[in-house]
Coordinates of C-alpha atoms in Angstrom, one line a residue:
M745 CA 139.5 -207.9 206.2
T746 CA 142.0 -210.7 206.7
A747 CA 145.6 -211.1 205.6
E748 CA 144.5 -213.8 203.2
T749 CA 142.1 -211.4 201.5
V750 CA 145.0 -209.1 200.4
S751 CA 147.6 -211.8 199.8
V752 CA 146.9 -211.6 196.1
D753 CA 149.0 -211.2 193.0
P754 CA 148.6 -207.5 192.0
G755 CA 149.7 -208.5 188.5
V756 CA 146.3 -210.1 187.9
M757 CA 144.3 -207.2 189.6
E758 CA 142.9 -204.4 187.6
E759 CA 144.1 -200.9 188.8
G760 CA 140.5 -200.1 189.8
A761 CA 140.3 -203.3 191.9
S762 CA 143.5 -202.6 193.8
F763 CA 142.4 -199.0 194.4
R764 CA 139.1 -200.2 195.9
L765 CA 140.9 -202.8 198.1
L766 CA 143.3 -200.2 199.4
E767 CA 140.4 -197.7 199.9
E768 CA 138.5 -200.4 201.9
L769 CA 141.6 -201.2 204.1
L770 CA 142.4 -197.6 204.9
A771 CA 138.8 -197.0 205.9
H772 CA 139.4 -199.2 208.9
A773 CA 141.9 -196.7 210.1
D774 CA 139.7 -193.6 209.2
I775 CA 142.1 -192.7 206.3
R776 CA 140.6 -191.7 203.1
L777 CA 142.1 -192.0 199.6
D778 CA 142.3 -188.5 198.1
G779 CA 140.6 -187.0 201.2
S780 CA 141.2 -183.5 202.5
R781 CA 142.2 -184.2 206.1
P782 CA 145.8 -183.9 207.1
W783 CA 146.2 -187.6 207.6
D784 CA 144.5 -188.7 204.4
M785 CA 146.4 -190.2 201.6
R786 CA 146.5 -188.3 198.3
L787 CA 147.6 -190.3 195.3
L788 CA 149.7 -188.3 192.8
A789 CA 150.6 -191.1 190.3
P790 CA 148.9 -194.3 189.0
G791 CA 150.0 -197.7 190.3
V792 CA 150.5 -196.8 194.0
P793 CA 148.0 -199.4 195.3
D794 CA 149.7 -202.0 193.1
R795 CA 153.0 -201.2 194.6
I796 CA 151.7 -201.5 198.1
F797 CA 150.1 -204.8 197.6
A798 CA 153.2 -206.2 195.8
K799 CA 155.8 -205.0 198.3
G800 CA 153.9 -204.0 201.5
S801 CA 155.6 -201.4 203.7
L802 CA 158.5 -201.4 201.3
G803 CA 156.2 -200.4 198.4
L804 CA 154.4 -197.8 200.6
G805 CA 157.7 -196.1 201.5
E806 CA 159.3 -196.3 198.1
S807 CA 156.3 -194.9 196.3
Y808 CA 156.4 -192.0 198.8
L809 CA 160.1 -191.4 198.1
D810 CA 159.2 -191.3 194.4
G811 CA 156.6 -188.6 195.1
E812 CA 153.7 -190.8 194.1
W813 CA 151.6 -190.0 197.2
E814 CA 151.4 -187.4 200.0
A815 CA 149.9 -186.9 203.4
D816 CA 150.1 -183.6 205.1
A817 CA 150.5 -185.2 208.5
L818 CA 152.5 -188.4 207.9
D819 CA 152.9 -188.9 211.6
E820 CA 149.1 -189.0 212.1
F821 CA 148.7 -191.1 209.0
F822 CA 151.0 -193.8 210.5
T823 CA 149.5 -193.5 214.0
R824 CA 146.1 -194.4 212.6
L825 CA 147.4 -197.0 210.2
L826 CA 149.2 -198.9 213.0
R827 CA 146.5 -198.5 215.6
A828 CA 144.2 -200.3 213.2
G829 CA 146.8 -203.0 212.7
L830 CA 146.9 -202.5 208.9
D831 CA 150.6 -203.4 208.9
Q832 CA 149.5 -206.9 209.7
E833 CA 146.9 -207.1 206.9
V834 CA 149.2 -206.7 203.8
R835 CA 151.8 -209.5 203.7
P836 CA 153.2 -209.9 200.2
W837 CA 154.8 -213.2 199.4
R838 CA 157.8 -211.5 197.8
L839 CA 158.8 -210.2 201.3
L840 CA 159.0 -213.7 202.8
G841 CA 162.7 -213.9 201.8
H842 CA 163.4 -210.8 203.9
A843 CA 161.7 -212.3 206.9
L844 CA 163.5 -215.6 206.5
R845 CA 166.9 -213.9 206.2
A846 CA 166.3 -211.9 209.3
R847 CA 165.3 -215.0 211.3
L848 CA 167.9 -217.4 210.1
L849 CA 171.0 -215.4 209.3
N850 CA 173.3 -213.4 211.5
R851 CA 173.2 -210.1 209.8
Q852 CA 175.1 -208.4 212.5
T853 CA 178.5 -210.2 212.3
L854 CA 181.7 -208.3 212.9
R855 CA 182.2 -207.8 209.2
R856 CA 178.7 -206.4 208.6
A857 CA 178.5 -204.4 211.8
R858 CA 180.1 -201.3 210.4
T859 CA 177.6 -201.0 207.6
V860 CA 175.1 -199.0 209.6
G861 CA 177.9 -196.7 210.7
E862 CA 178.8 -196.0 207.1
V863 CA 175.2 -195.7 205.8
H864 CA 173.5 -193.9 208.6
Y865 CA 175.8 -192.3 211.2
D866 CA 178.5 -191.1 208.8
L867 CA 176.1 -189.0 206.8
G868 CA 177.8 -185.8 208.0
N869 CA 178.3 -184.4 211.5
D870 CA 177.0 -181.0 210.5
F871 CA 173.7 -182.6 209.4
Y872 CA 173.2 -184.2 212.8
Q873 CA 174.3 -181.0 214.6
A874 CA 171.5 -179.2 212.9
M875 CA 168.9 -181.9 213.7
L876 CA 169.8 -182.8 217.3
D877 CA 170.1 -181.0 220.6
P878 CA 173.3 -179.1 221.3
R879 CA 174.9 -182.2 223.0
M880 CA 174.1 -184.3 219.9
T881 CA 172.2 -186.9 221.8
Y882 CA 170.6 -189.2 219.2
T883 CA 168.3 -191.2 221.5
C884 CA 164.9 -190.6 223.2
G885 CA 164.6 -187.6 225.5
Y886 CA 162.9 -187.7 228.9
W887 CA 160.0 -185.2 228.8
R888 CA 158.5 -185.7 232.3
H889 CA 159.3 -182.1 233.3
A890 CA 161.0 -180.9 230.1
R891 CA 159.6 -178.2 227.7
T892 CA 162.4 -178.2 225.1
L893 CA 164.5 -180.9 223.3
D894 CA 167.6 -179.7 225.2
E895 CA 165.9 -180.0 228.5
A896 CA 164.6 -183.4 227.7
Q897 CA 168.0 -184.7 226.7
E898 CA 169.7 -183.4 229.8
A899 CA 166.9 -184.9 231.9
K900 CA 167.5 -188.3 230.2
L901 CA 171.3 -188.2 230.8
D902 CA 170.7 -187.1 234.4
L903 CA 168.3 -189.9 234.9
V904 CA 170.8 -192.5 233.6
C905 CA 173.5 -191.2 235.9
R906 CA 171.3 -191.2 238.9
K907 CA 170.1 -194.8 238.1
L908 CA 173.7 -195.9 237.9
G909 CA 174.6 -194.1 241.1
L910 CA 177.7 -192.6 239.6
R911 CA 180.4 -191.4 242.0
P912 CA 183.7 -189.4 241.4
G913 CA 186.6 -191.6 240.3
Q914 CA 184.5 -194.5 238.9
R915 CA 185.3 -195.9 235.4
V916 CA 182.3 -196.3 233.1
L917 CA 181.9 -198.0 229.8
D918 CA 179.5 -196.5 227.2
I919 CA 178.7 -199.1 224.4
G920 CA 177.6 -197.3 221.3
C921 CA 178.7 -193.9 222.6
G922 CA 177.7 -191.8 219.5
W923 CA 179.3 -188.3 219.7
G924 CA 180.0 -188.7 223.4
S925 CA 177.0 -186.8 224.9
F926 CA 176.7 -189.2 227.8
A927 CA 180.4 -189.4 228.3
R928 CA 180.8 -185.6 228.5
F929 CA 177.7 -185.2 230.7
A930 CA 178.9 -187.9 233.1
A931 CA 182.5 -186.7 233.3
E932 CA 181.5 -183.0 233.9
R933 CA 178.7 -183.6 236.2
H934 CA 179.8 -186.7 238.2
G935 CA 183.6 -186.7 237.8
V936 CA 183.8 -190.2 236.4
E937 CA 186.1 -191.6 233.7
V938 CA 184.4 -192.9 230.5
V939 CA 185.5 -195.2 227.8
G940 CA 183.1 -195.1 224.8
V941 CA 183.0 -197.3 221.7
T942 CA 181.4 -196.7 218.4
I943 CA 181.5 -198.1 214.9
S944 CA 181.1 -194.7 213.2
R945 CA 184.3 -193.0 212.2
E946 CA 182.5 -189.6 212.0
Q947 CA 181.1 -190.0 215.5
A948 CA 184.4 -190.9 216.9
E949 CA 186.3 -188.0 215.3
L950 CA 183.9 -185.2 216.4
G951 CA 183.3 -186.9 219.7
R952 CA 187.0 -186.8 220.6
E953 CA 187.0 -183.0 219.7
L954 CA 184.1 -182.3 221.9
C955 CA 185.5 -184.2 224.8
Q956 CA 188.9 -182.7 224.9
G957 CA 190.1 -181.9 228.4
L958 CA 187.8 -184.5 230.0
P959 CA 188.7 -187.9 231.3
V960 CA 186.9 -189.5 228.2
E961 CA 188.3 -191.9 225.6
L962 CA 186.3 -192.6 222.5
R963 CA 187.3 -195.5 220.4
L964 CA 186.4 -196.8 216.9
Q965 CA 185.8 -200.4 218.1
D966 CA 183.2 -203.2 218.1
Y967 CA 181.7 -204.2 221.4
R968 CA 182.8 -207.8 220.9
E969 CA 186.5 -206.6 221.2
L970 CA 186.1 -205.4 224.7
D971 CA 187.8 -207.1 227.6
E972 CA 188.3 -204.7 230.5
T973 CA 186.8 -204.1 233.8
F974 CA 184.4 -201.1 234.6
D975 CA 182.5 -199.9 237.6
H976 CA 179.3 -199.4 235.6
I977 CA 178.2 -199.9 231.9
V978 CA 175.7 -197.9 230.0
S979 CA 174.4 -198.4 226.4
L980 CA 172.0 -195.9 224.9
G981 CA 170.3 -196.7 221.6
M982 CA 172.9 -199.3 220.4
F983 CA 171.2 -202.6 221.2
E984 CA 168.9 -202.1 218.1
H985 CA 171.9 -202.9 216.0
V986 CA 173.0 -206.1 217.8
G987 CA 170.6 -208.7 216.3
H988 CA 168.8 -211.6 218.1
K989 CA 171.6 -214.1 217.3
N990 CA 174.1 -211.9 219.2
Y991 CA 172.0 -210.8 222.3
R992 CA 173.6 -213.5 224.5
A993 CA 177.1 -212.6 223.3
Y994 CA 176.4 -208.9 223.9
L995 CA 175.3 -209.5 227.5
E996 CA 178.2 -211.9 228.0
V997 CA 180.6 -209.0 227.1
A998 CA 178.7 -206.7 229.5
H999 CA 179.0 -209.4 232.2
R1000 CA 182.7 -209.9 231.8
C1001 CA 183.4 -206.2 231.7
L1002 CA 181.3 -205.2 234.8
R1003 CA 182.5 -205.3 238.3
D1004 CA 180.6 -207.6 240.6
E1005 CA 178.9 -204.8 242.4
G1006 CA 178.3 -202.7 239.4
L1007 CA 175.2 -201.8 237.4
F1008 CA 174.5 -202.1 233.6
L1009 CA 171.8 -199.8 232.1
L1010 CA 170.5 -200.7 228.7
H1011 CA 168.4 -198.1 226.9
T1012 CA 166.8 -199.6 223.8
I1013 CA 163.7 -199.4 221.5
G1014 CA 161.7 -202.6 221.8
K1015 CA 158.8 -204.4 220.0
P1016 CA 155.8 -206.0 221.6
R1017 CA 156.2 -209.5 219.9
S1018 CA 159.1 -211.8 219.3
G1019 CA 159.7 -213.3 215.9
T1020 CA 158.5 -210.3 213.9
P1021 CA 161.1 -209.0 211.3
T1022 CA 162.5 -205.6 210.9
D1023 CA 160.4 -203.3 208.8
P1024 CA 161.9 -203.8 205.3
W1025 CA 161.8 -200.1 204.4
I1026 CA 163.6 -199.1 207.5
D1027 CA 166.1 -202.0 207.0
R1028 CA 166.9 -200.9 203.3
Y1029 CA 167.0 -197.1 203.6
I1030 CA 167.7 -196.1 207.3
F1031 CA 169.2 -198.8 209.6
P1032 CA 170.8 -201.7 207.6
N1033 CA 170.7 -205.0 209.5
G1034 CA 168.9 -203.4 212.4
E1035 CA 166.5 -205.4 214.7
L1036 CA 164.3 -204.3 217.6
P1037 CA 164.4 -206.8 220.6
A1038 CA 161.3 -208.1 222.4
M1039 CA 161.4 -208.1 226.2
A1040 CA 161.2 -211.9 226.2
Q1041 CA 164.4 -212.1 224.1
V1042 CA 166.3 -209.7 226.4
A1043 CA 165.2 -211.7 229.5
K1044 CA 166.1 -215.0 227.9
A1045 CA 169.6 -213.6 227.0
A1046 CA 170.2 -212.4 230.5
E1047 CA 169.4 -215.7 232.2
G1048 CA 172.3 -216.9 234.5
L1049 CA 174.2 -213.6 233.8
F1050 CA 172.2 -210.8 235.2
L1051 CA 169.2 -209.9 237.5
I1052 CA 166.8 -207.5 235.9
E1053 CA 166.5 -205.0 238.6
D1054 CA 164.3 -202.4 236.9
V1055 CA 162.4 -201.8 233.6
H1056 CA 161.2 -198.3 232.8
N1057 CA 159.1 -197.7 229.7
F1058 CA 158.9 -194.2 228.5
G1059 CA 158.2 -194.9 224.8
A1060 CA 155.6 -192.2 224.4
D1061 CA 158.4 -189.7 225.0
Y1062 CA 160.1 -190.9 221.7
D1063 CA 157.1 -189.4 219.8
T1064 CA 157.8 -186.0 221.3
T1065 CA 161.6 -186.4 220.6
L1066 CA 161.1 -187.4 216.9
M1067 CA 158.7 -184.5 216.3
A1068 CA 161.3 -182.1 217.7
W1069 CA 164.0 -183.6 215.5
H1070 CA 161.7 -183.3 212.5
R1071 CA 161.1 -179.6 213.2
N1072 CA 164.9 -179.0 213.4
F1073 CA 165.4 -181.1 210.2
E1074 CA 162.9 -179.1 208.2
A1075 CA 164.1 -175.7 209.6
A1076 CA 167.7 -176.6 208.6
W1077 CA 166.9 -178.3 205.2
P1078 CA 167.6 -175.3 203.0
D1079 CA 171.2 -175.6 204.1
F1080 CA 171.5 -179.3 203.0
A1081 CA 169.1 -179.4 200.0
E1082 CA 171.8 -179.1 197.3
R1083 CA 174.1 -181.7 199.0
Y1084 CA 171.4 -184.4 199.6
G1085 CA 168.6 -183.7 197.1
E1086 CA 164.8 -184.0 197.4
R1087 CA 164.6 -187.7 197.5
F1088 CA 166.8 -187.7 200.7
H1089 CA 164.5 -185.0 202.1
R1090 CA 161.4 -187.1 201.5
M1091 CA 163.3 -190.2 202.9
W1092 CA 164.2 -188.5 206.2
R1093 CA 160.8 -186.9 206.6
Y1094 CA 159.2 -190.3 206.1
Y1095 CA 161.7 -191.9 208.5
L1096 CA 161.1 -189.4 211.4
L1097 CA 157.4 -189.0 211.0
S1098 CA 156.5 -192.7 210.5
C1099 CA 158.6 -193.5 213.6
A1100 CA 156.8 -190.8 215.6
G1101 CA 153.5 -192.3 214.5
A1102 CA 154.7 -195.7 215.5
F1103 CA 155.6 -194.6 219.1
R1104 CA 152.3 -192.6 219.3
A1105 CA 150.4 -195.7 218.4
R1106 CA 152.4 -197.6 221.1
D1107 CA 153.5 -200.1 218.4
V1108 CA 157.1 -199.7 219.6
Q1109 CA 158.4 -199.0 223.0
L1110 CA 161.5 -197.5 224.8
W1111 CA 162.9 -199.3 227.7
Q1112 CA 165.6 -198.5 230.2
I1113 CA 166.6 -201.8 231.8
V1114 CA 168.9 -201.9 234.8
F1115 CA 170.9 -205.1 235.3
A1116 CA 173.0 -206.3 238.2
K1117 CA 175.2 -209.4 238.2
Q1118 CA 173.4 -212.6 239.3
G1119 CA 173.9 -213.0 243.1
M1120 CA 175.7 -209.7 243.3
A1121 CA 172.8 -207.3 243.4
P1122 CA 173.2 -204.1 245.5
L1123 CA 172.5 -204.7 249.2
G1124 CA 168.9 -204.1 250.0
G1125 CA 167.9 -204.2 246.3
Y1126 CA 167.8 -201.5 243.6
R1127 CA 165.5 -198.5 243.9
R1128 CA 164.7 -196.4 240.9
P1129 CA 165.5 -192.7 241.5
E1130 CA 162.6 -190.3 241.1

């Protein structure tokens, strides 16, 4: 089955023909239409195949939000779909505009940068407190020796601090600080001073409360406005909002703010191929204007600025993290059902479980990249801590 085979106008297809074509495609992933296994797709309304062939992943996601199909194990449905490469098979012409805009326009300008904060991160602090670990760490945990979400997030924060080699009295910049989980951990455990920046008003307000009494300053500020000097820099889960047209500018900010002998740790989700657009469903409903980097893009942006001292991929741990968030989300949902409604419930279930499936299929990765200034690398070279 080729992309050309399914690049058809569903308006001229009979409903039975689109059903059979979808059935044939899904069979390559061992997914059955109206099957009884947890990962099988059960159609609950007519027209779902037409929506999928007309709008690709956007149609798949929107028809799920509308309650038109179901799968008991969405995470495994997406694992199988992505391992089989079916996301590359359906390429509707009407989504070409989305791909072109993502490639040609700078969708992460200063004016647009706050959109994701307002749409996603400002949903409500109590909502995120119910879903995340007690520190409110909204990035991938490190599960090497962890058994719980709290242990995994503490292990990740500890790993970051050890990679940077933090020492008491140092000044650290946290780009995209969230609710200040790293800032609190680093200040309490390592005696450092931390400045964190975020574009989410909700995050900044609660983060300041949580960091009271510590040498931590959390600002509502865009990274492009920074012009200060720090011993080390960390950025956990923010680079996904920068956009390829701003990668160089982002690393230039880090370069000018980092002391010559300092280290910069970038923790980011990444994609295996350059030039592929953001999933249109994720772009519309979850992370507006977001974009995953490819390793080649990061390396190109760092040329002449930084040495890449270390790359650590533990993307499989994001599957475990997302499944833990999903369990917390479902357990807490009765407290939020009236406020957000069932469509939001289905949207967040789809978001968390589809992303878990993507990491399980290794279709996306999680990298921690350690940079040192060009020509100013630590004496003897960098060694990743165990």
